[in-house]
Structure formats: C-alpha cells, structure tokens
Coordinates of C-alpha atoms in Angstrom, one line a residue:
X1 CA 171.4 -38.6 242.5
X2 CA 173.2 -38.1 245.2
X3 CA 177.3 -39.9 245.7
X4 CA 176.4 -41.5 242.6
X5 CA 180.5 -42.3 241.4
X6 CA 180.7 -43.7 245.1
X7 CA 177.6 -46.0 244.5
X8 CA 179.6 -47.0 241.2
X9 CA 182.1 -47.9 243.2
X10 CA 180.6 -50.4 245.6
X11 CA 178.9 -51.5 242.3
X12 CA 182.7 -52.5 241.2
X13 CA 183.5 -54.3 244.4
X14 CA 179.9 -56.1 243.9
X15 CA 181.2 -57.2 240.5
X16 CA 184.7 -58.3 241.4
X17 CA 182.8 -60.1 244.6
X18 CA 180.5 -62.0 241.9
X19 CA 183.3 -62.8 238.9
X20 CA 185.2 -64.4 242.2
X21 CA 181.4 -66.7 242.8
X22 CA 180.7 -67.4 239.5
X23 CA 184.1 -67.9 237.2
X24 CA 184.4 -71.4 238.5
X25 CA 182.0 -72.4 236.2
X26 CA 184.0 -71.5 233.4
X27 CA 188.0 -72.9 234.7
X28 CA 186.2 -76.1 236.6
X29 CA 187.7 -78.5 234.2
X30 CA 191.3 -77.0 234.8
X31 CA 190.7 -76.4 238.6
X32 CA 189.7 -80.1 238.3
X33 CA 192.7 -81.4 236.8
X34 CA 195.5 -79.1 239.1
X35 CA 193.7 -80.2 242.2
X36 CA 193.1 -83.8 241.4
X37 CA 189.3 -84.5 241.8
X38 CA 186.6 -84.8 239.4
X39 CA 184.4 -82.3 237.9
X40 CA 181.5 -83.1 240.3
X41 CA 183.8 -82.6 243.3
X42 CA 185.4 -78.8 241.6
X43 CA 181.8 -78.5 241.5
X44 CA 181.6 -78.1 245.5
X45 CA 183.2 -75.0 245.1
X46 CA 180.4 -73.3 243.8
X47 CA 178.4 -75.1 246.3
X48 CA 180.2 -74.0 249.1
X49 CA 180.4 -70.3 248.4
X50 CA 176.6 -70.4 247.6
X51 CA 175.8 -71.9 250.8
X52 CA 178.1 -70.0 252.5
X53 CA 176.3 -66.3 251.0
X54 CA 173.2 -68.2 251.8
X55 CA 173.4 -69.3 255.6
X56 CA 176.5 -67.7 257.3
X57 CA 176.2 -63.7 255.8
X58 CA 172.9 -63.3 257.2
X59 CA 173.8 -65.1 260.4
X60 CA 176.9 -62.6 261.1
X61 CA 174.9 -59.3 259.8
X62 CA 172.6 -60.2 262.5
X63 CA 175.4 -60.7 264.8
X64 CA 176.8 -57.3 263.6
X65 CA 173.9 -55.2 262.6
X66 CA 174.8 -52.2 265.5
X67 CA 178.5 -52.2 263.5
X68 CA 179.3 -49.1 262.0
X69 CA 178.2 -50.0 258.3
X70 CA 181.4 -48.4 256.9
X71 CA 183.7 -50.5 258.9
X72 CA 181.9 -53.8 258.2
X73 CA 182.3 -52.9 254.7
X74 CA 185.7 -52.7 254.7
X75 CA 186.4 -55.8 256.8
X76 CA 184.2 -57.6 255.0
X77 CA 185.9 -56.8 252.0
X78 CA 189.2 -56.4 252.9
X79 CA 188.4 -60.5 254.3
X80 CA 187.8 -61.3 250.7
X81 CA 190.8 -59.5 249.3
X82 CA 192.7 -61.8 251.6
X83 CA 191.4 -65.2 250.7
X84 CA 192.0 -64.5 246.8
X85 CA 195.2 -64.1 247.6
X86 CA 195.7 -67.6 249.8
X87 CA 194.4 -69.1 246.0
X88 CA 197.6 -68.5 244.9
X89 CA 199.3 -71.3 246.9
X90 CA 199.3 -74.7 245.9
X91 CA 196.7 -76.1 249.0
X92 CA 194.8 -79.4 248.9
X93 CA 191.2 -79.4 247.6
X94 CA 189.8 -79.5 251.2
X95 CA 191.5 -76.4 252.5
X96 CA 190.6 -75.0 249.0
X97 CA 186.9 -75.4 250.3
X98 CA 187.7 -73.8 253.3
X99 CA 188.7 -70.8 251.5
X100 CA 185.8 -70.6 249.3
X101 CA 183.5 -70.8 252.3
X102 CA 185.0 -67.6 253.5
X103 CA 184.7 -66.2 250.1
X104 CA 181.0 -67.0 250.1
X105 CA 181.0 -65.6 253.9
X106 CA 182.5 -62.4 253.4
X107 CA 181.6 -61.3 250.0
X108 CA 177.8 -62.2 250.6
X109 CA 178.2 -59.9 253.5
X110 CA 179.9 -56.9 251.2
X111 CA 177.0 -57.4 248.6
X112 CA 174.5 -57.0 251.3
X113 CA 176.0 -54.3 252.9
X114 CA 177.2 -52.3 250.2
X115 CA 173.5 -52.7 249.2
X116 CA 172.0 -51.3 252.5
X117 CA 174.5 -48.3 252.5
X118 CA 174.1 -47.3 248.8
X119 CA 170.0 -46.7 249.6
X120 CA 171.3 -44.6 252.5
X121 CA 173.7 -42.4 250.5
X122 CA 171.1 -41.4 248.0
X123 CA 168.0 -39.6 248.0
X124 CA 164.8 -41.8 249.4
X125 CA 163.5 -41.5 245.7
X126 CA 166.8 -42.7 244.5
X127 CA 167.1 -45.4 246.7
X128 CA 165.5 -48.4 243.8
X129 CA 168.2 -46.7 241.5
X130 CA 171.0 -47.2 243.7
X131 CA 169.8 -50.6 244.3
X132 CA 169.8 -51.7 240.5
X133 CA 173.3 -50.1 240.2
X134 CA 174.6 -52.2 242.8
X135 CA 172.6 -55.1 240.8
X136 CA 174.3 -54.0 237.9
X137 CA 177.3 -55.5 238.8
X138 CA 176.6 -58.5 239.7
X139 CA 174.7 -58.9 236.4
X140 CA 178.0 -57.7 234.4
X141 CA 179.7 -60.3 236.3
X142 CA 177.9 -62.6 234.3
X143 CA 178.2 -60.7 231.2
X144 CA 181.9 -59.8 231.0
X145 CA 184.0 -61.4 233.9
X146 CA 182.8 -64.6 233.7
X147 CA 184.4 -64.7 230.1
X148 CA 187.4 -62.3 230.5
X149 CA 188.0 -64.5 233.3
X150 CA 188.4 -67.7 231.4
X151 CA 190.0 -66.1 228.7
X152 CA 192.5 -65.0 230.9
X153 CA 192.7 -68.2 232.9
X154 CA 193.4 -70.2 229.7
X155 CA 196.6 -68.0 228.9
X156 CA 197.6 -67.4 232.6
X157 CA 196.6 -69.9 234.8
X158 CA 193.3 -69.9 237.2
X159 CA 195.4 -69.3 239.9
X160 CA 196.8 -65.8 238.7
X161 CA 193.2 -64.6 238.2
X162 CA 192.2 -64.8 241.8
X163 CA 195.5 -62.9 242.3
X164 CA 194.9 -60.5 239.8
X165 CA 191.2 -60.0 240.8
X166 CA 192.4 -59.5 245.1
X167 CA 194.7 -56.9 243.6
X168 CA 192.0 -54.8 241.5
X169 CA 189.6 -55.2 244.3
X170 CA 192.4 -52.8 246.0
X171 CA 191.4 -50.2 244.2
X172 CA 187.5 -49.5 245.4
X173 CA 188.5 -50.6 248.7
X174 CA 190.5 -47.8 249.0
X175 CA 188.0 -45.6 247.2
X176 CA 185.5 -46.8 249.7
X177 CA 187.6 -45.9 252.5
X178 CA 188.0 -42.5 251.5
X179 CA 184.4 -41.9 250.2
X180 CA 182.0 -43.8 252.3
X181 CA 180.7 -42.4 255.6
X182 CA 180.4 -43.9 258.8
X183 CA 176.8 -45.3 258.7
X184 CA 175.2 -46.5 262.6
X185 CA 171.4 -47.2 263.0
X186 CA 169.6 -44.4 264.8
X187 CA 168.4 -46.6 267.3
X188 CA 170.4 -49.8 268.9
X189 CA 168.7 -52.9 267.3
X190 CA 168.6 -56.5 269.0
X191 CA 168.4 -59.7 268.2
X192 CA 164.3 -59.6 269.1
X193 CA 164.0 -57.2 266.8
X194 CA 165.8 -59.1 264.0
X195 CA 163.3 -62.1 264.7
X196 CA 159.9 -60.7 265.2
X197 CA 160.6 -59.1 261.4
X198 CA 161.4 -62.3 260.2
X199 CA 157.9 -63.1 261.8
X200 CA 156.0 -60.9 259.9
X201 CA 153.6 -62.1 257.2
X202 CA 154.4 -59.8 255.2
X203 CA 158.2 -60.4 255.0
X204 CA 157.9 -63.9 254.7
X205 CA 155.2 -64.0 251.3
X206 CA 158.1 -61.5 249.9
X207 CA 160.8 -64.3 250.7
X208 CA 158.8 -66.7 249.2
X209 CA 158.2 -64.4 246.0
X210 CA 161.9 -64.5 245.7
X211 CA 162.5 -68.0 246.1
X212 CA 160.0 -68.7 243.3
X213 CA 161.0 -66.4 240.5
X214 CA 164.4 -66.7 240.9
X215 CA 163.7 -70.6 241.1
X216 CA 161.1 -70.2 237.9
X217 CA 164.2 -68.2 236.1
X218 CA 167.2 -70.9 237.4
X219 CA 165.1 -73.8 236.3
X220 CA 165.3 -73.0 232.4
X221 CA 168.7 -71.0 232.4
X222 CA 170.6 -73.4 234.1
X223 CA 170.2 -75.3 231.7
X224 CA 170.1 -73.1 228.8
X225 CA 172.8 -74.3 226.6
X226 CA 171.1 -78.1 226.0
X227 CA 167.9 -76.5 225.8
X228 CA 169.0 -74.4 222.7
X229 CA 170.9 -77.1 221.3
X230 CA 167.7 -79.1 220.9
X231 CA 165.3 -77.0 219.8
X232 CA 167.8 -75.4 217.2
X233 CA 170.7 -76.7 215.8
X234 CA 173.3 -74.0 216.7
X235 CA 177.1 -74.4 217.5
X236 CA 179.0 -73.4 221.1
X237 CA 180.0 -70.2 219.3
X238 CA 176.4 -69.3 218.4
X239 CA 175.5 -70.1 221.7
X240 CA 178.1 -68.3 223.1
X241 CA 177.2 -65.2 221.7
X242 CA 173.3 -65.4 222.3
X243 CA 174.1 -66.1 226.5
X244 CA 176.5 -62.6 225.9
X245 CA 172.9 -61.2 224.5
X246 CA 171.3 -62.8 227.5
X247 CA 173.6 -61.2 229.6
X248 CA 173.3 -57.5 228.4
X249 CA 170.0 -58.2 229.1
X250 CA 170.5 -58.9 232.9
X251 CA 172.7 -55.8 232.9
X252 CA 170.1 -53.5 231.4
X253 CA 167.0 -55.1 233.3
X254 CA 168.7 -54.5 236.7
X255 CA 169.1 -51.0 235.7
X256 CA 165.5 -50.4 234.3
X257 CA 164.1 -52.3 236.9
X258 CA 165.8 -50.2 239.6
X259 CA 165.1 -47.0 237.5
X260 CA 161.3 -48.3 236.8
X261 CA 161.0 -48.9 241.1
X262 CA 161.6 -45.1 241.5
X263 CA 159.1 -43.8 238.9
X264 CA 156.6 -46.2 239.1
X265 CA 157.1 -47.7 242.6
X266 CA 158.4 -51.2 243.4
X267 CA 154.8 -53.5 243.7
X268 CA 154.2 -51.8 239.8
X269 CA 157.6 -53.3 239.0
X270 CA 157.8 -56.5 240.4
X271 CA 154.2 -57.0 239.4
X272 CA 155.5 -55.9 235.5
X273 CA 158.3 -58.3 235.6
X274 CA 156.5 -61.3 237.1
X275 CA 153.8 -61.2 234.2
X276 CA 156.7 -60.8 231.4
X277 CA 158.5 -64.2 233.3
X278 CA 155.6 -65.9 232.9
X279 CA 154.4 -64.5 229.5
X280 CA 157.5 -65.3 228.0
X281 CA 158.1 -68.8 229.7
X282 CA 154.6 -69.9 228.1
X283 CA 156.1 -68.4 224.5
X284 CA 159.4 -70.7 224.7
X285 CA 157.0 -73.3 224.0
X286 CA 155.4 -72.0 221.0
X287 CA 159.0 -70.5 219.6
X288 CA 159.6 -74.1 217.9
X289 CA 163.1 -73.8 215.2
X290 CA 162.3 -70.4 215.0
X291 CA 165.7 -69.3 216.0
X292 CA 164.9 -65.2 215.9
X293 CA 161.7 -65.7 217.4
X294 CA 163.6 -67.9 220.3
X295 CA 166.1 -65.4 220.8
X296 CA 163.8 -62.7 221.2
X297 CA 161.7 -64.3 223.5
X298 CA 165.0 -65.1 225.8
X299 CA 166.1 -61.9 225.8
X300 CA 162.8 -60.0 227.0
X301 CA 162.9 -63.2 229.4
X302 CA 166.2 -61.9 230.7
X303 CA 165.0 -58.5 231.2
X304 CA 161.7 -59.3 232.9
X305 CA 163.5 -61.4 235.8
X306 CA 166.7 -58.5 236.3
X307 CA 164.5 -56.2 236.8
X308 CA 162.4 -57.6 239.7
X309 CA 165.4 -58.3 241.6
X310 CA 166.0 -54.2 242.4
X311 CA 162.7 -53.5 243.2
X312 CA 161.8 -56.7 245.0
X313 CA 164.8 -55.3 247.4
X314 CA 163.4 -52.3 247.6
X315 CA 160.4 -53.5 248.6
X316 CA 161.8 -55.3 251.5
X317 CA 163.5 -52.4 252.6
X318 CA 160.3 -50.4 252.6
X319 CA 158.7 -53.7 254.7
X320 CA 161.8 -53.5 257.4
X321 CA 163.3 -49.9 257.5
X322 CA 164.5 -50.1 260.8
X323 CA 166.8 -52.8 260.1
X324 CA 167.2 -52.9 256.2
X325 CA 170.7 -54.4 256.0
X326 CA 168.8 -57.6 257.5
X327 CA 166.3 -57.3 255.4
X328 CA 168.3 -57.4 251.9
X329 CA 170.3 -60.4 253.5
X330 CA 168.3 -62.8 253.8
X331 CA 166.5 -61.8 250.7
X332 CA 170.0 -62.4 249.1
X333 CA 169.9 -65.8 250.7
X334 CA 166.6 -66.7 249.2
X335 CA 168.1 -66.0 245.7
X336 CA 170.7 -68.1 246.5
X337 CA 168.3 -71.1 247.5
X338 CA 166.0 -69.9 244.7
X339 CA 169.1 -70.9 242.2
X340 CA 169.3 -74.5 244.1
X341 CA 165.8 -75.3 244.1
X342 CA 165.5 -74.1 240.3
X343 CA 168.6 -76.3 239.1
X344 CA 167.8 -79.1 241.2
X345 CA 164.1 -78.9 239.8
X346 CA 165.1 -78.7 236.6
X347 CA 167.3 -81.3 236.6
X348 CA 165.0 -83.6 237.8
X349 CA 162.3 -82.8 234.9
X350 CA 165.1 -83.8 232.3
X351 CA 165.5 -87.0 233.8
X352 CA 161.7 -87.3 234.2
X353 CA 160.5 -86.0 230.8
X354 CA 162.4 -83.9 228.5
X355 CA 165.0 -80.8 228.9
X356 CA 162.1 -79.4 226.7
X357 CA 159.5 -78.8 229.4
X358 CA 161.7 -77.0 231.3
X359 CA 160.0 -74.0 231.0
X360 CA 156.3 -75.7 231.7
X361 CA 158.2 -76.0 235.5
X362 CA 159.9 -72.6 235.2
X363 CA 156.3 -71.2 234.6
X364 CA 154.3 -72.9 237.5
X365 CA 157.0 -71.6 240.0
X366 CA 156.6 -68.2 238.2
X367 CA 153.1 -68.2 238.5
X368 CA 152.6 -69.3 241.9
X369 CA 155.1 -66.1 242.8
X370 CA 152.7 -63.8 240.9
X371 CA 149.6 -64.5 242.6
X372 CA 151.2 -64.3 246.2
X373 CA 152.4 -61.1 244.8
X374 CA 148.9 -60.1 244.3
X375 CA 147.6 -61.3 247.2
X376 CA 150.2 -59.3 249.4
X377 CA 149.8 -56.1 247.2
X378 CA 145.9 -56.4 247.5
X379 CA 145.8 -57.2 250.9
X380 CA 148.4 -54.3 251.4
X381 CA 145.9 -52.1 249.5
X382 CA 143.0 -52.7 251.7
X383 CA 145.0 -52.3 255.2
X384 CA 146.1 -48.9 254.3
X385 CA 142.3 -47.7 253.1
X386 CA 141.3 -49.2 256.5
X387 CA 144.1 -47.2 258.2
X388 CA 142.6 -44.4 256.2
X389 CA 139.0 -44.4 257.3
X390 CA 139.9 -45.1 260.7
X391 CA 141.6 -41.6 260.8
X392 CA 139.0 -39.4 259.0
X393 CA 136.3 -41.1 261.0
X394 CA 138.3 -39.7 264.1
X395 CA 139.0 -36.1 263.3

C-alpha cells in the first residue's frame, strides 16, 4: 500500500482527535467538581462536541469542499491543537462549552477529512484498508486513551492532559505538513451538487443503515457495565478488564473489516457484519450466568459492528466519488446520531422494562438495518444487469 506510514499518521491525529471526545467520560466527576456543576451538566460536554461533529463539520466541509484538502487538514487540526490548549486556563463552565463546540467542530472535520485523503493516497484497491486504519484510531481511543487518560488525569490533573495531548498532536501535524500532498477536486463542485447527492435514494438507505447499527450497537453498550453486573456477579475490576477485551475488539474489527472490504468488497462486508450484530444480539439472551459464554459472545459482538463501519464508508464513497469528503461526513454525523438515538433508546427500555432486554431493542434496530441493506444491494444488483442487457442488446 501505497504512503502507508503517512496513513498511520493521520490515523494518530484521528486517535488524539477521539481520546480529546471521549475521555470526559472517564474525569467527569473531577471536571464536575473543579468547575462547579453537577455530573448531568459535565455531561454537556460530551453533548456538545457530539453535536458539534454531528451538525457543524458537515455544514463547513460543504462550505469548503473546493479547499485544497491538505490545507483544511491542517487548519482543521491546527484549530483543535489550539482549543486544548485554552483548557488549560481556569474559564467558567459556559465558555468551557464553547470550547468543546469547537473541539467537536474542528476535529470532526479532521476525522472526515483525513478520511477522504487517506483513500486518495492509496491504491483504489487499498482504499477500504486505509479507511479501517484511519478507524483504527478512533477505536484505540477507546481502547487505550480513554484509560491512560484517566490514569494520568488522576495523578496530574484533567487540565494538564488536554495540554499534554495539544502538544503530542504537534507531532503528526507536522508530519502531515511535510508528507501529505496538496489534494483539489478535478472538477469545481457546488453546493447543487452537494444536495442532489444527498437526494439520492441510494445515499439516503445507506444513512439510514448507519444510523441503525450504530444505534442497535449504542443501545446495549452504552449501557454495558449494569448490564453485566446483573446478569453476572463481577466486580469494576473484572469489568474493567472485559470492556479492555471489548475494546481490542473494536481495534481489530476496524482493521479486518477494512482489510475484508478490499478482498471481498464492501456490500459482502457490511452484509457479514450486520448478520454477526444481530446473531450475537439474539445469543446475549440465551448466554444466562455463563460468564465465558457472555464474554465471548461480546467480543465477536464487538468485532461484527467495527468492522462495518470501514466498509460502510467505503461504500459511500463508491455511491458519491465526485465528492467523497461529503459523503464520509455526513456518514460520520449519522454515527454520531446513531450513538444518541441508541443511548437514549436504551435508556428508556430500562425505565420501561428491564436493562435486561436491552439487546431485544439493540436487535430490532439491527435487523431493520439488515434488510434495507438487502434491499439496496438487490436492487443495486438488478440495475446493473439491466445496464448490462441494455448494452449487449445495442452492439
């Protein structure tokens, strides 16, 4: 593969980008206390960035889309270096938001972008791989700086990881300056463009794919921990270390599933993966105290969602290749509304019923995504054989 150390690289920034979104979940209770406000209100600032990767990144890639790919990356970037740097001043809660807005802004536009130029610095073939490396580290932000990051909060202060973090995410912004090529579109693309793919059919079942796996997955894991407190009777170290396994899954099922994309082509993959969701969210229930079995199950779980994510990407950029960087934005908004509709869902079944048929909810979601999956890829199928036999019945 082609650049691959640089595609490592923006992989890097990617995981820097999503320890930065996600390690709030592990400090909230000591951001909480140093700002003042209770736990539901530290909560906003998850909120915030979310919403901000979700509705603003797409909005200014639009706005930018004719931008030399390189130099949005940097800005981008170099935007977010900046506001983990403004954490290290003692501001009130509100401007705090603020801050995390443009945090959610700018590094949901280097995700997306760094995205969009790593499947234009490989080979075509390579393009599903380059896409699950990129994946990769988001996933290990999960995995390892979500922890490391509390750890290191606990002994330092949360303030001196956002500091630390802006000045390691020095180092592949300077890689990327000297690596990455200036990257334009072939053709000038307008905002009519933009819209009439967000028109078509196609695009939009793939959208809503997304938004129901990912909200199938979010629905169970959000709420992981109580689930396997009460179908097993296991400590907060045991748990620990089984979401660390859960992890290393997402790791490794973003890799295979970008891997498995190239070989076996994206529909094969996300097809693969949806069944495996849905398969294993139907086992959860028959898994009982059997705390091996359980395990097991969550880990292939793990894998099967990861690795749709790379290939359901791909897949979009196949659907819009005129204007991919679009394309895997608001895809990348989708997951992030896919992770509110899933949590919110899932919260309201354990105040209906039990945090024990969470899965049962995960699995319709699941299912519903499969068969649109289906019906797209069939429908797909049967459009190209008519393409076919219009063009041997002319020659």
């Amino acid at each position: 593969m082609k650049n691959k150390g640089t595609i490592y690289i923006l992989a890097l920034a990617v995981f820097l980008i999503g320890t930065i979104e996600y390690i709030i979940t592990g400090i909230i209770e000591m951001m909480a206390t140093d700002l003042g406000v209770s736990t539901a209100e530290a909560g906003l600032l998850v909120t915030v960035f979310a919403l901000a990767a979700a509705i603003l990144a797409p909005i200014l890639i639009a706005v930018t889309i004719n931008t030399d790919r390189r130099k949005l990356l940097l800005l981008t970037f170099g935007v977010f270096i900046a506001s983990n740097g403004l954490m290290m001043f003692d501001l009130s809660y509100e401007t705090m938001l603020w801050i995390r807005i443009i945090q959610g802004a700018s590094g949901g536009m280097t995700t997306v972008v760094a995205m969009a130029a790593a499947t234009r610095l490989v080979e075509k073939e390579k393009r599903g791989n380059a896409i699950g490396i990129i994946l990769m580290g988001l996933s290990s932000s999960l995995v390892l700086g979500v922890p490391i990051g509390t750890f290191f909060s606990e002994m330092f202060g949360w303030r001196v990881l956002f500091m630390v973090i802006g000045i390691l995410s020095i180092v592949p912004f300077v890689i990327i300056y000297r690596r990455v090529p200036g990257i334009k579109e072939e053709e000038k693309v307008t905002i009519g463009m933009q819209l009439s793919m967000l028109k078509n059919k196609a695009v939009l079942i793939a959208l809503m794919v997304t938004l129901l796996y990912v909200g199938g997955y979010a629905t169970l894991f959000t709420y992981i921990t109580p689930f396997l407190q009460t179908t097993s009777s296991l400590s907060m170290t045991e748990i620990s270390l089984i979401l660390f396994l859960a992890g290393i899954c997402s790791f490794m099922g973003s890799k295979l599933g970008g891997q498995l994309a190239d070989t076996k082509g994206s529909k094969f993959t996300i097809l693969l993966g949806l069944v495996l969701q849905g398969v294993t969210l139907l086992l959860f229930a028959l898994t009982g105290a059997h705390l091996i079995l359980l395990i097991l199950v969550l880990m292939i779980f793990m894998l099967a969602t990861w690795s749709i994510s790379p290939a359901q990407q791909l897949y979009l950029v196949t659907l819009a290749p005129r204007s991919p960087d679009i394309a895997l934005s608001v895809n990348t908004s989708f997951i992030q509304f896919g992770f509110a509709m899933g949590s919110g869902l899932g919260g309201l079944v354990i105040n209906k019923a039990s945090v024990l048929n969470l899965n049962w909810a995960g699995f319709v979601a699941v299912g519903i995504a499969l068969v649109l999956a289906v019906f797209q890829f069939r429908g797909a199928s049967k459009r190209k054989e008519n393409i076919s036999g219009q063009n041997l019945n002319t020659q």
